[in-house]
Amino acid sequence: MSVSPVDPATLVEAETATGGDPPGSGFVGRSPGQLAWARLRRDRTGLVSGGMLVFFVLVALAVPLIEWAYGTGPREQFQSRLDGFGMPLGYAGGVTGEHWFGLEPGLGRDIFIRLVHGLRTSLFIAVAAAVTTAAIGVVLGTVAGYLGGWLDAVVNWVTDLTLAMPFLIIALALTPTIALRFYGQREEVPAAFQIGVLIAIFALFGWTGTARLVRGQVIALREREFVEAARASGAGLGHMLFRQLLPNLWAPILVSFSLAVPAYITSEAALSFIGVGLTDATPSFGRMIYRSLDYLQTDPAYVFFPGITIFALVFAFNLFGDALRDALDPKSSR
């Protein structure tokens, strides 16, 4: 088989007409972010889980609009739609065109609108706690890994001490104690205060994993040639940490962040379930599941809707975190 010669000028004109790079101009370089995005687009699991997360985030952001269109608030009670035993009238826990997921037994509150509000609460707490813990962990890990010496020893000692503390026991002790410090036993604790306390507790214990991860990466990077060159050129500490080292740490930081959010969602639900997180006045997955335990046989739809929602949310975050880790791994074959 013979190959006929082609005029290079013809190829250049054709490529220029189509908006591409002319042949012979060399390879088109792609940044690590572009390579990661290309891998992520080829991952169907990552795309589906990412689409689910976008849907959940949009629902959480549109809570006021959804409540206005739905025409029902999270604290409204519909006692007229309950029977003499406090159970919702109708099938599947009172599911109707007006109440898409039915009503709560006893109080008669709309499950759908409380579920939407609970989604917003859980996402806000989890994302805020993940951002706070990531910021603390990145700063401490970067400084300790680069400077070393006594500062590294102190950060490691504090990290070991924090990891040795039992999270659940400390949370059980701190949450009501802080509330009683600012509010009396008969006073209603505002929802904003409860949310702030949960975020602070998560931040108190959650920074250690990110700090150790970042510290190990910085120790591996601080002897590299580009760091030595920047140090030899007289770069300051801030430039070394945030211009030289930090741009090379985004991959593990993003993966750690994406896996921390679902952990905080389940932790918030667990604390609210046992009564030390959010109170019943604030819509929450944990409180809804706790109240539904008394109606597992008589009204299984009550536990099904919040249970399947938190399962789908956490599952999507975990799948997307795994896909993101594969996409950011330069040695990945995907």
PDB file of C-alpha atoms in Angstrom, residues 125 171-172 175-176 189 191 194-195 197-198 267-280 282 284 287:
ATOM      1  CA  ILE A 125     -23.093  21.572  58.786  1.00  0.00           C
ATOM      2  CA  ALA A 171     -19.344  15.244  72.060  1.00  0.00           C
ATOM      3  CA  LEU A 172     -21.881  13.834  74.534  1.00  0.00           C
ATOM      4  CA  THR A 175     -22.714  19.686  73.563  1.00  0.00           C
ATOM      5  CA  PRO A 176     -25.165  19.979  76.496  1.00  0.00           C
ATOM      6  CA  VAL A 189     -31.587  26.889  72.430  1.00  0.00           C
ATOM      7  CA  ALA A 191     -30.949  26.406  66.001  1.00  0.00           C
ATOM      8  CA  GLN A 194     -26.749  24.287  67.986  1.00  0.00           C
ATOM      9  CA  ILE A 195     -25.402  24.228  64.443  1.00  0.00           C
ATOM     10  CA  VAL A 197     -21.614  24.017  68.364  1.00  0.00           C
ATOM     11  CA  LEU A 198     -21.708  20.958  66.093  1.00  0.00           C
ATOM     12  CA  SER A 267     -21.960  12.092  62.493  1.00  0.00           C
ATOM     13  CA  GLU A 268     -24.487  14.926  62.692  1.00  0.00           C
ATOM     14  CA  ALA A 269     -27.334  12.463  62.134  1.00  0.00           C
ATOM     15  CA  ALA A 270     -25.945  10.145  64.827  1.00  0.00           C
ATOM     16  CA  LEU A 271     -25.589  12.940  67.389  1.00  0.00           C
ATOM     17  CA  SER A 272     -29.085  14.241  66.641  1.00  0.00           C
ATOM     18  CA  PHE A 273     -30.408  10.676  66.859  1.00  0.00           C
ATOM     19  CA  ILE A 274     -29.143  10.252  70.417  1.00  0.00           C
ATOM     20  CA  GLY A 275     -30.394  13.700  71.404  1.00  0.00           C
ATOM     21  CA  VAL A 276     -27.188  15.734  71.767  1.00  0.00           C
ATOM     22  CA  GLY A 277     -27.146  17.402  68.356  1.00  0.00           C
ATOM     23  CA  LEU A 278     -30.108  19.274  66.966  1.00  0.00           C
ATOM     24  CA  THR A 279     -33.419  19.355  68.798  1.00  0.00           C
ATOM     25  CA  ASP A 280     -36.735  18.267  67.371  1.00  0.00           C
ATOM     26  CA  THR A 282     -34.910  21.878  63.809  1.00  0.00           C
ATOM     27  CA  SER A 284     -32.805  16.863  60.842  1.00  0.00           C
ATOM     28  CA  ARG A 287     -34.295  13.388  64.653  1.00  0.00           C
TER      29      ARG A 287
END
